[in-house]
Amino acid sequence: WAMKQNRVSHFDPVLSVYELPGLAAKRGCPADWSADSWSDYGSRDKPGTTLGRTVPDGNVLFPDIFHTNHLLFYERFRAYQDYILADCKASEVKRFIAEYLEKVLEPAGWQAIWRTDVFEVLVGVVDVNFPALKAVVQLSEPFLCESQDSSFTLECMQELLELKEHQILLQELWVLYDESGEFDQTALAIEHVRFFYRCIWRTWDEEEEDEFDYFVRCVEPRLRLHYDILEHRVPSGLVADYQNLLSQCEELYEKFLNVRNSISSNDSDSEAENVSMVEGLKLYDKVEHLKQKLKLIENPLLRYVFGYQKYGSLQAKGLRPTGAKVIHVVPWTMTANLLHLLARDKLCPESCEELEIQFHRDPLTAVNACYEGDTVIICPGHYFVDGVFSIADSIELEGYGLPDDVVIEKQGKGDNFFDCTGANIKISNLKLVQHDAVEGILNVHHGKTTLENCVLQCETTGITVRTSAELLMKNSDLYGAKGAGVEIYPGSACTLLHNGIHHCKEGILVKNFLDEDYEAPKITMVNNMIHNNEGYGVVLVRPAGDETACAESSRQEQPGCVTDELELYKQAGTSEQTENSEIANVLGATSAKKSQIHKKRLSKLGFTEADDDLMSQEMFVSVEGNQFKWNGKGSFGIFFF
């Protein structure tokens, strides 16, 4: 216990429940650490319960239970970090939880509802088996039970408990409400255990390497992801992907364990065992691959790196069956003068005899009515749109007037605002205003999108250029993003000409990973004004341990290139020309490193010379004439992960 005592902190009743995680741990642990003097949420000296109550669902009139499933992120974070798990290893998790429960759990004298997938029954706790994380129970009187069928009688439940030796998992118990406060800590402790095994623990965690801190490696990222999902900060498509990956991994891991157990229980060196070993290795590789994908999504910095296949089913309509192209007009109010101007400027090209014109009440309806080659003209006005613009065909969307006169504002909550997958999309002369979105204001998933003479007022991320997509942005203004103004993914192409990117957390975020499946992005930045961003003007994200590329990034020594923790590296230029050239050098160095890796891979395959096409994966970089002013951390930084 002395070893555990040094790891776990004592709770000071004076401290607030919302105190920053880790502060209590720095205060030390007094020698008289006892259940009566310690609490997650306050002093035991205060009379009465501090927890709420809730009425159980169902037809049976069960007594009320403690309401404990509403805890905030920092309440759970603090409990796991400072009191339950501390710095334990994966193999020590169950023991640490048992020791925590011994200090806070009432060993007997309380009642609970035992819940399973098929029944609920009222039980009384007479003892606790702490090492097994189980309670010793007996049926309460009067007998109260609710089930999906009538087979769970008193005799049936008694027989079931005898088979279980009257021991059931603590996480299956919901403690009955007691206003005295005597069982508050019991209810909270069981809630922490229940939440941990339902939302944090994975069956393969015990096989994690023990040199890692389990809380830092697994608990914190999974806990953050859980609350990010609850608070709608993760796109619904990514949530679905994570849940599917988790189910696949659990299923494959169970198969892997069965194969491994069958091999270990068979001492013969038979052909069947050799086949099983090969099958086990294949399953192991698949499980490891899925585990890595799960870890990427659990990491808030990396969860969007590879994107998710939410838009694979979005199909382009193609040309109309008649072959005609239509101009869609969206008027806020239509006057004779406006109609005359539209006819002169937009509706009567060189040959307009066969031209079809359709009028719509709002921009989203007009875009949804488009086929390949159509044009949408939006007249001056302030349009509120509750929905997502999903553009899969090559169309033009333009405002008739200055951007500040043609405003499309997002209304209502949703993952995103504009999603572009068309081969050649053009958006011009519009002001886009984003609210309550999880993703950025505009996502280019596939194809090419041109953004010209637009104003983008962001709230989350700004523009995202996904793998294999292309963005041309010119003469536009982007501001207000809580993330990066522009995110550039591996394998994409991004051209930024004469734009303003300002008042974002970061200006431009370049995600480049030395992975064989993803090419380096192709980037052109000319005459942009990048200013007043909270962090850097331009940030490059790349893996820690990439010292070679870092060393090649500049003629000068780079003392900031280290690989211990997530770390930002700042490189300040002495003039605008120096800044542009240094950014180009650093961005291009990663491409050179990837080129070397690609050459080595080809050499191993027997290719001694690679043709120009095979080696065209290098990052194309043109950075000229950009101005970087008043960015909080400087013009350029590198983020290692």
XYZ file of C-alpha atoms in Angstrom:
641
model
C 0.000 0.000 0.000
C 2.932 2.363 0.665
C 3.904 2.253 -3.023
C 0.332 3.063 -4.087
C 0.138 5.820 -1.461
C 2.975 7.696 -3.139
C 1.146 7.546 -6.466
C -2.325 8.662 -5.367
C -3.153 12.090 -4.003
C -5.248 13.103 -1.025
C -8.330 15.223 -1.601
C -8.446 18.627 0.099
C -12.103 19.491 0.879
C -11.302 23.176 0.358
C -10.525 22.612 -3.311
C -13.250 22.995 -5.907
C -14.490 20.033 -7.916
C -13.520 21.939 -11.065
C -9.889 22.325 -10.005
C -7.443 21.646 -12.805
C -6.464 17.959 -13.111
C -3.164 17.066 -11.499
C -3.115 19.931 -8.962
C -4.183 17.686 -6.106
C -1.447 15.209 -6.996
C 1.175 17.894 -6.406
C -0.026 18.439 -2.844
C 1.192 15.043 -1.656
C -0.524 12.277 0.267
C -0.833 12.416 4.076
C -0.096 9.347 6.143
C -3.663 9.120 7.544
C -5.254 8.585 4.124
C -8.589 6.980 4.954
C -12.031 6.521 3.499
C -13.558 8.843 6.111
C -11.225 11.746 5.327
C -11.163 11.423 1.541
C -13.681 12.184 -1.176
C -13.794 12.964 -4.871
C -16.406 15.662 -4.472
C -16.348 17.147 -1.008
C -16.169 16.554 2.700
C -17.949 13.646 4.344
C -18.627 15.939 7.321
C -21.441 17.685 5.455
C -24.836 16.137 6.360
C -27.068 14.728 3.629
C -26.431 13.551 0.108
C -24.925 15.804 -2.559
C -26.135 13.588 -5.413
C -29.378 13.678 -7.317
C -31.928 10.914 -7.685
C -33.617 9.355 -10.686
C -36.578 7.042 -11.200
C -35.669 3.734 -12.899
C -37.346 3.031 -16.226
C -39.840 0.197 -16.580
C -43.170 -0.974 -15.244
C -41.986 -2.323 -11.889
C -42.011 0.242 -9.068
C -38.343 0.010 -8.100
C -37.048 2.485 -5.511
C -35.192 5.552 -6.825
C -31.474 5.238 -7.596
C -28.580 7.703 -7.408
C -28.176 9.852 -10.516
C -24.470 9.530 -11.310
C -24.187 9.258 -15.105
C -24.181 13.043 -15.635
C -20.586 13.677 -14.486
C -18.535 16.293 -16.336
C -15.333 15.587 -18.221
C -13.032 17.033 -15.559
C -14.829 15.164 -12.779
C -14.087 11.846 -14.465
C -10.634 12.979 -15.608
C -9.645 13.944 -12.096
C -11.010 10.776 -10.508
C -9.113 8.482 -12.885
C -5.895 10.491 -12.898
C -5.523 11.447 -9.257
C -7.379 8.788 -7.309
C -8.026 5.577 -9.229
C -5.369 4.837 -11.859
C -2.632 7.400 -11.186
C 0.472 6.259 -13.116
C -0.366 2.565 -13.229
C 0.568 0.307 -16.118
C -1.947 -1.626 -18.186
C -1.291 -4.840 -16.279
C -1.913 -3.061 -12.948
C -5.301 -1.534 -13.784
C -7.505 -4.073 -12.006
C -5.359 -4.019 -8.871
C -5.396 -0.212 -8.694
C -9.166 -0.128 -9.097
C -9.560 -2.736 -6.353
C -7.358 -0.710 -3.971
C -9.355 2.426 -4.739
C -12.643 0.633 -4.025
C -11.352 -0.719 -0.703
C -10.927 2.874 0.481
C -14.271 4.319 -0.595
C -16.820 1.518 -0.960
C -19.146 0.506 1.842
C -18.547 -3.266 2.131
C -22.133 -4.116 3.121
C -25.499 -2.735 4.158
C -26.704 -1.148 0.930
C -29.166 -2.079 -1.770
C -28.963 -1.834 -5.543
C -30.720 -2.772 -8.748
C -28.869 -5.529 -10.595
C -29.244 -4.812 -14.306
C -28.486 -7.085 -17.232
C -29.644 -7.117 -20.847
C -32.588 -9.358 -19.995
C -33.687 -8.518 -16.443
C -33.518 -6.111 -13.509
C -33.822 -7.279 -9.910
C -33.502 -5.667 -6.491
C -30.643 -7.057 -4.373
C -28.925 -6.355 -1.079
C -25.125 -6.275 -0.738
C -23.686 -8.301 2.137
C -19.985 -8.245 1.202
C -17.558 -7.125 -1.520
C -14.873 -9.217 -3.219
C -12.522 -6.343 -4.031
C -9.843 -8.240 -6.045
C -12.564 -9.639 -8.352
C -14.464 -6.309 -8.469
C -17.613 -8.186 -7.450
C -20.294 -7.784 -4.805
C -21.758 -10.632 -2.768
C -25.523 -10.172 -2.896
C -28.807 -11.711 -1.902
C -32.311 -11.069 -3.174
C -34.142 -8.307 -1.333
C -37.544 -8.678 0.248
C -40.060 -8.133 -1.161
C -38.860 -9.719 -4.413
C -38.888 -7.108 -7.215
C -37.911 -8.191 -10.727
C -38.605 -6.984 -14.257
C -37.686 -9.049 -17.334
C -38.488 -9.432 -20.999
C -40.467 -12.571 -20.246
C -42.032 -14.206 -17.219
C -39.400 -16.936 -16.787
C -37.368 -15.041 -14.159
C -39.281 -16.094 -11.058
C -38.025 -15.948 -7.474
C -36.868 -19.566 -7.677
C -35.144 -18.950 -11.002
C -33.232 -15.916 -9.661
C -32.169 -17.804 -6.534
C -30.846 -20.624 -8.691
C -28.978 -18.144 -10.910
C -27.343 -16.499 -7.901
C -26.273 -19.873 -6.534
C -24.613 -20.673 -9.865
C -22.757 -17.360 -9.584
C -21.922 -18.054 -5.938
C -23.939 -14.899 -5.181
C -21.159 -12.752 -6.715
C -21.953 -10.256 -9.463
C -19.898 -7.509 -11.110
C -20.028 -4.161 -9.330
C -20.533 -2.383 -12.645
C -23.899 -4.143 -13.023
C -25.239 -2.522 -9.834
C -27.134 0.774 -9.559
C -27.131 1.927 -5.912
C -30.480 2.820 -4.357
C -30.875 6.469 -3.406
C -30.236 7.350 0.235
C -30.622 10.945 1.375
C -28.304 10.519 4.357
C -25.194 10.820 2.184
C -23.727 7.632 3.654
C -23.620 5.861 0.289
C -22.648 8.780 -1.955
C -19.084 7.596 -2.378
C -20.241 4.023 -2.985
C -22.529 5.175 -5.802
C -19.816 7.406 -7.339
C -17.148 4.724 -7.088
C -19.335 2.168 -8.862
C -20.180 4.776 -11.526
C -16.450 5.317 -12.158
C -15.893 1.568 -12.498
C -18.930 1.114 -14.718
C -17.970 4.004 -17.032
C -14.380 2.773 -17.218
C -15.263 -0.742 -18.359
C -18.004 0.444 -20.705
C -16.282 3.395 -22.384
C -12.524 3.257 -21.712
C -11.256 -0.294 -21.270
C -10.554 -2.494 -24.289
C -10.102 -6.247 -24.080
C -6.629 -5.960 -25.627
C -5.371 -3.294 -23.215
C -3.724 -5.836 -20.917
C -1.310 -6.625 -23.736
C -0.164 -3.007 -23.984
C 3.532 -2.567 -23.231
C 4.037 -1.867 -19.542
C 6.640 0.854 -19.963
C 3.822 3.234 -20.895
C 1.609 5.185 -18.494
C -1.844 3.690 -19.085
C -3.723 6.854 -18.197
C -1.754 9.016 -20.621
C -1.645 6.433 -23.403
C -5.249 5.178 -23.310
C -7.559 6.713 -20.717
C -7.169 10.412 -21.452
C -7.576 10.262 -25.275
C -10.575 7.912 -25.044
C -12.189 10.037 -22.347
C -11.706 13.195 -24.412
C -13.147 11.504 -27.495
C -16.197 10.363 -25.498
C -16.970 13.915 -24.405
C -16.129 15.400 -27.807
C -18.790 13.089 -29.247
C -21.293 13.986 -26.502
C -20.743 17.693 -27.151
C -21.063 17.279 -30.939
C -17.464 18.215 -31.705
C -16.846 15.136 -33.853
C -18.531 14.674 -37.253
C -21.245 12.037 -37.239
C -19.514 10.154 -40.063
C -16.305 9.890 -38.069
C -18.248 8.683 -35.012
C -19.833 5.939 -37.125
C -16.420 4.967 -38.497
C -14.963 4.747 -34.987
C -17.788 2.552 -33.731
C -17.485 0.251 -36.744
C -13.716 -0.009 -36.334
C -14.130 -0.781 -32.642
C -16.652 -3.554 -33.351
C -14.415 -5.056 -36.040
C -11.388 -4.951 -33.760
C -13.236 -6.607 -30.870
C -14.513 -9.368 -33.163
C -11.106 -10.046 -34.721
C -9.348 -9.929 -31.357
C -11.731 -12.552 -29.987
C -10.957 -14.777 -32.989
C -7.246 -14.193 -32.453
C -7.501 -15.230 -28.792
C -9.362 -18.406 -29.748
C -6.681 -19.334 -32.283
C -3.878 -18.541 -29.841
C -5.482 -20.589 -27.076
C -5.976 -23.542 -29.391
C -2.275 -23.464 -30.280
C -1.081 -23.161 -26.685
C -3.254 -26.080 -25.563
C -1.885 -28.357 -28.276
C 1.708 -29.542 -27.871
C 1.872 -31.448 -31.148
C 3.833 -30.087 -34.105
C 1.190 -30.980 -36.659
C 0.328 -29.403 -39.985
C -2.974 -28.211 -38.520
C -1.096 -26.322 -35.797
C 1.149 -24.683 -38.398
C -1.933 -23.558 -40.281
C -3.355 -22.159 -37.060
C -0.140 -20.225 -36.418
C -0.327 -18.624 -39.865
C -3.970 -17.763 -39.294
C -3.113 -16.305 -35.896
C -0.399 -14.087 -37.373
C -2.788 -12.778 -40.016
C -5.415 -12.006 -37.394
C -2.801 -10.317 -35.217
C -1.739 -8.038 -38.088
C -5.352 -7.114 -38.813
C -5.994 -6.326 -35.148
C -2.880 -4.146 -34.916
C -3.910 -2.285 -38.059
C -7.372 -1.575 -36.627
C -5.895 -0.546 -33.267
C -3.724 2.054 -35.006
C -6.773 3.461 -36.806
C -8.633 3.682 -33.501
C -5.715 5.506 -31.879
C -5.661 8.024 -34.717
C -9.326 8.867 -34.167
C -8.829 8.987 -30.377
C -6.073 11.569 -30.831
C -7.692 15.017 -31.309
C -4.666 16.240 -33.257
C -4.665 13.363 -35.723
C -8.263 12.157 -36.014
C -8.847 14.002 -39.294
C -5.528 13.062 -40.905
C -6.840 10.295 -43.109
C -10.421 11.521 -43.291
C -13.368 9.200 -43.396
C -15.403 7.788 -46.256
C -18.554 9.772 -45.571
C -18.788 11.104 -49.099
C -18.048 7.968 -51.091
C -21.770 7.404 -51.723
C -22.398 10.981 -52.941
C -22.907 10.514 -56.666
C -22.830 13.204 -59.337
C -25.976 13.536 -61.448
C -24.047 14.212 -64.634
C -25.645 15.937 -67.629
C -29.385 16.300 -67.956
C -31.067 13.652 -70.099
C -31.874 16.452 -72.574
C -28.272 17.688 -72.572
C -29.432 21.218 -71.679
C -27.667 23.473 -69.187
C -29.709 25.665 -66.863
C -29.096 28.979 -65.128
C -30.653 28.982 -61.656
C -31.496 32.422 -60.264
C -32.039 33.057 -56.549
C -33.538 36.543 -55.957
C -33.959 37.974 -52.438
C -36.478 40.337 -54.018
C -36.957 40.696 -57.750
C -37.468 44.122 -59.280
C -37.813 45.139 -62.907
C -34.472 46.924 -62.769
C -32.700 43.883 -61.276
C -34.226 41.615 -63.905
C -33.046 43.996 -66.634
C -29.495 44.017 -65.232
C -29.455 40.228 -64.895
C -30.642 39.815 -68.469
C -27.941 42.174 -69.691
C -25.055 40.785 -67.624
C -25.802 37.103 -66.993
C -28.840 35.707 -68.722
C -28.124 36.577 -72.351
C -24.771 35.191 -73.456
C -23.768 35.100 -77.133
C -26.436 32.541 -77.950
C -29.374 32.456 -75.559
C -32.146 31.065 -77.735
C -32.065 27.623 -76.075
C -31.154 28.910 -72.603
C -33.356 27.647 -69.760
C -33.746 29.756 -66.616
C -35.163 28.541 -63.313
C -35.977 30.690 -60.278
C -35.588 29.475 -56.673
C -36.372 30.861 -53.240
C -33.086 29.935 -51.570
C -29.512 28.993 -52.578
C -29.645 25.423 -51.197
C -32.718 24.532 -53.268
C -31.014 25.941 -56.356
C -27.819 23.937 -55.809
C -29.771 20.731 -55.190
C -31.556 21.235 -58.527
C -28.297 21.490 -60.471
C -26.893 19.069 -63.033
C -23.427 19.021 -64.594
C -22.536 22.369 -66.158
C -25.308 24.425 -64.518
C -24.830 27.896 -63.060
C -26.398 29.356 -59.921
C -26.666 33.134 -59.698
C -27.533 34.524 -56.272
C -28.882 38.055 -56.176
C -27.983 40.523 -53.381
C -29.522 39.609 -50.046
C -28.881 37.874 -46.717
C -29.874 34.217 -46.991
C -30.216 31.926 -43.963
C -29.686 28.260 -44.788
C -30.403 25.302 -42.502
C -28.596 22.476 -44.264
C -25.415 21.430 -46.053
C -24.356 22.332 -49.577
C -23.219 18.983 -51.039
C -21.895 19.718 -54.513
C -21.021 16.615 -56.540
C -21.311 18.030 -60.091
C -19.175 20.601 -61.874
C -21.224 23.768 -61.410
C -20.672 27.498 -60.880
C -22.083 29.268 -57.845
C -21.724 33.050 -58.009
C -23.076 36.091 -56.274
C -24.383 38.957 -58.374
C -22.620 41.848 -56.681
C -19.961 42.334 -54.017
C -19.418 39.568 -51.441
C -20.745 41.724 -48.580
C -23.980 42.186 -50.537
C -24.585 38.449 -51.130
C -24.428 36.631 -47.767
C -25.222 32.966 -47.091
C -25.388 32.287 -43.364
C -25.523 28.856 -41.756
C -28.491 28.349 -39.482
C -28.976 25.363 -37.195
C -26.450 22.787 -36.085
C -24.672 20.364 -38.389
C -21.356 18.759 -39.181
C -20.417 21.105 -42.000
C -21.502 23.830 -44.424
C -20.062 23.274 -47.934
C -18.877 19.837 -49.133
C -17.351 19.739 -52.603
C -16.715 16.521 -54.532
C -17.278 17.710 -58.106
C -14.558 17.579 -60.751
C -14.568 21.344 -61.357
C -16.553 23.611 -59.014
C -16.344 27.398 -58.969
C -17.649 29.620 -56.149
C -17.321 33.396 -56.457
C -18.513 36.754 -55.096
C -20.120 35.331 -51.944
C -19.814 35.851 -48.209
C -20.211 32.614 -46.244
C -20.972 32.827 -42.520
C -20.672 29.652 -40.427
C -22.371 28.776 -37.119
C -22.619 25.644 -34.944
C -20.625 23.394 -37.272
C -18.349 20.534 -36.264
C -16.239 20.618 -39.409
C -14.924 23.570 -41.375
C -16.800 26.097 -43.461
C -15.783 24.427 -46.749
C -14.415 20.927 -47.382
C -12.922 19.894 -50.704
C -13.075 16.090 -50.676
C -12.481 15.280 -54.341
C -11.960 17.123 -57.602
C -11.070 20.806 -57.947
C -12.799 23.732 -56.289
C -12.042 27.341 -57.218
C -12.879 30.031 -54.685
C -12.626 33.589 -56.025
C -13.450 36.965 -54.531
C -15.182 35.477 -51.486
C -15.359 36.304 -47.785
C -15.449 33.410 -45.311
C -16.439 34.115 -41.718
C -15.569 30.879 -39.918
C -16.302 29.418 -36.528
C -14.489 26.058 -36.353
C -11.926 25.142 -39.010
C -11.819 27.183 -42.207
C -11.184 25.414 -45.515
C -10.051 21.775 -45.603
C -8.352 20.329 -48.681
C -8.522 16.547 -48.395
C -6.277 13.912 -49.949
C -6.546 13.819 -53.773
C -8.481 17.124 -53.818
C -7.436 20.479 -55.276
C -8.191 24.039 -54.160
C -7.549 27.279 -56.013
C -8.319 30.235 -53.764
C -7.689 33.785 -54.928
C -8.592 37.336 -53.954
C -10.529 36.086 -50.928
C -10.650 36.872 -47.228
C -10.899 34.216 -44.478
C -11.061 34.851 -40.754
C -12.375 33.657 -37.383
C -11.464 29.951 -37.481
C -10.931 28.347 -34.075
C -8.646 25.883 -35.837
C -6.570 26.559 -38.945
C -7.756 28.920 -41.650
C -6.707 26.434 -44.340
C -5.868 22.747 -43.683
C -3.872 21.036 -46.435
C -3.846 17.231 -46.349
C -1.272 14.789 -47.776
C -1.795 14.066 -51.471
C -3.704 17.300 -52.140
C -2.945 20.402 -54.209
C -3.521 23.906 -52.893
C -2.941 27.218 -54.667
C -3.418 30.411 -52.639
C -3.139 33.712 -54.537
C -3.680 37.221 -53.155
C -5.724 36.196 -50.103
C -6.086 37.460 -46.560
C -6.030 34.807 -43.799
C -6.286 36.296 -40.357
C -7.661 36.091 -36.804
C -7.610 32.272 -36.773
C -5.901 29.954 -34.320
C -3.362 29.053 -37.024
C -3.127 30.539 -40.500
C -2.305 27.582 -42.753
C -1.808 24.009 -41.503
C 0.117 21.645 -43.793
C -0.270 17.968 -42.896
C 2.514 15.966 -44.443
C 3.332 12.422 -43.336
C 6.124 10.239 -44.616
C 3.769 7.371 -45.315
C 4.038 5.292 -48.460
C 0.304 5.567 -49.123
C 0.141 9.358 -49.162
C 1.964 11.753 -51.442
C 3.244 15.066 -50.186
C 0.888 17.985 -50.911
C 1.600 20.400 -53.762
C 1.479 23.962 -52.481
C 1.601 27.378 -54.153
C 1.385 30.511 -51.999
C 1.820 33.877 -53.726
C 1.153 37.385 -52.403
C -1.025 36.377 -49.454
C -1.412 38.482 -46.315
C -1.356 36.180 -43.283
C -1.726 38.176 -40.100
C -3.097 38.408 -36.563
C -3.406 34.640 -36.083
C -3.165 33.291 -32.539
C -0.434 30.800 -33.356
C 1.749 30.605 -36.460
C 1.200 31.940 -39.936
C 2.078 28.554 -41.449
C 2.437 25.259 -39.535
C 3.833 21.974 -40.863
C 2.686 18.800 -39.045
C 5.001 15.808 -39.338
C 6.102 12.764 -37.318
C 8.530 13.048 -34.447
C 11.828 11.354 -35.112
C 12.156 12.883 -38.563
C 15.500 14.451 -37.744
C 16.918 14.014 -41.234
C 14.258 16.086 -42.898
C 14.553 18.620 -40.139
C 18.272 18.914 -40.619
C 17.869 19.392 -44.348
C 15.167 22.013 -43.931
C 17.544 24.928 -43.650
C 21.194 25.784 -44.061
C 21.207 26.918 -40.460
C 21.256 24.566 -37.469
C 17.789 23.751 -36.147
C 18.032 23.475 -32.348
C 14.256 23.147 -32.051
C 13.998 19.813 -33.855
C 13.427 17.412 -30.996
C 11.243 14.360 -30.673
C 10.380 13.903 -26.995
C 6.822 15.244 -26.695
C 4.387 17.069 -28.932
C 6.399 20.180 -29.565
C 6.229 23.301 -31.640
C 9.264 24.580 -33.417
C 9.570 28.227 -34.407
C 11.709 29.656 -37.144
C 11.722 33.425 -37.449
C 12.954 35.197 -40.589
C 14.532 38.637 -40.683
C 12.555 39.855 -43.696
C 9.541 38.909 -45.787
C 11.792 37.506 -48.498
C 13.656 35.405 -45.939
C 10.406 34.139 -44.452
C 9.086 33.031 -47.831
C 12.298 31.256 -48.812
C 12.708 29.571 -45.434
C 9.123 28.283 -45.494
C 9.665 26.930 -48.995
C 12.918 25.240 -47.875
C 11.366 23.539 -44.854
C 8.268 22.386 -46.731
C 10.399 21.046 -49.553
C 12.777 19.194 -47.228
C 10.103 16.761 -46.144
C 9.472 15.966 -49.780
C 13.148 15.196 -50.275
C 13.039 12.806 -47.326
C 10.010 11.036 -48.797
C 11.847 10.782 -52.112
C 14.753 9.020 -50.393
C 12.404 6.559 -48.697
C 10.694 5.867 -52.011
C 14.047 5.209 -53.715
C 15.058 2.764 -50.981
C 11.762 0.936 -51.331
C 12.231 0.632 -55.093
C 15.789 -0.561 -54.584
C 14.604 -3.357 -52.294
C 12.184 -4.407 -55.007
C 15.023 -4.660 -57.496
C 14.647 -1.299 -59.254
C 18.017 0.427 -59.371
C 16.734 3.428 -61.312
C 13.349 5.085 -60.986
C 11.829 7.032 -63.855
C 10.573 10.588 -63.458
C 6.936 9.533 -63.116
C 7.673 7.313 -60.131
C 9.663 10.063 -58.454
C 7.112 12.824 -59.034
C 5.707 12.485 -55.514
C 7.784 15.326 -54.107
C 6.059 18.314 -52.573
C 5.837 21.068 -55.166
C 6.364 24.329 -53.288
C 6.192 27.884 -54.543
C 6.159 30.483 -51.775
C 6.626 34.057 -52.944
C 5.630 37.552 -51.955
C 3.612 36.578 -48.871
C 3.430 38.915 -45.888
C 3.368 37.604 -42.321
C 2.351 40.175 -39.725
C 1.493 40.031 -36.029
C 1.059 36.273 -35.745
C 1.212 35.257 -32.084
C 4.007 32.652 -32.364
C 5.695 33.796 -35.549
C 5.578 33.207 -39.273
C 6.348 29.479 -39.424
C 6.343 26.522 -37.061
C 6.686 22.750 -37.105
C 4.408 20.536 -35.033
C 5.841 17.111 -34.208
C 3.605 14.212 -33.177
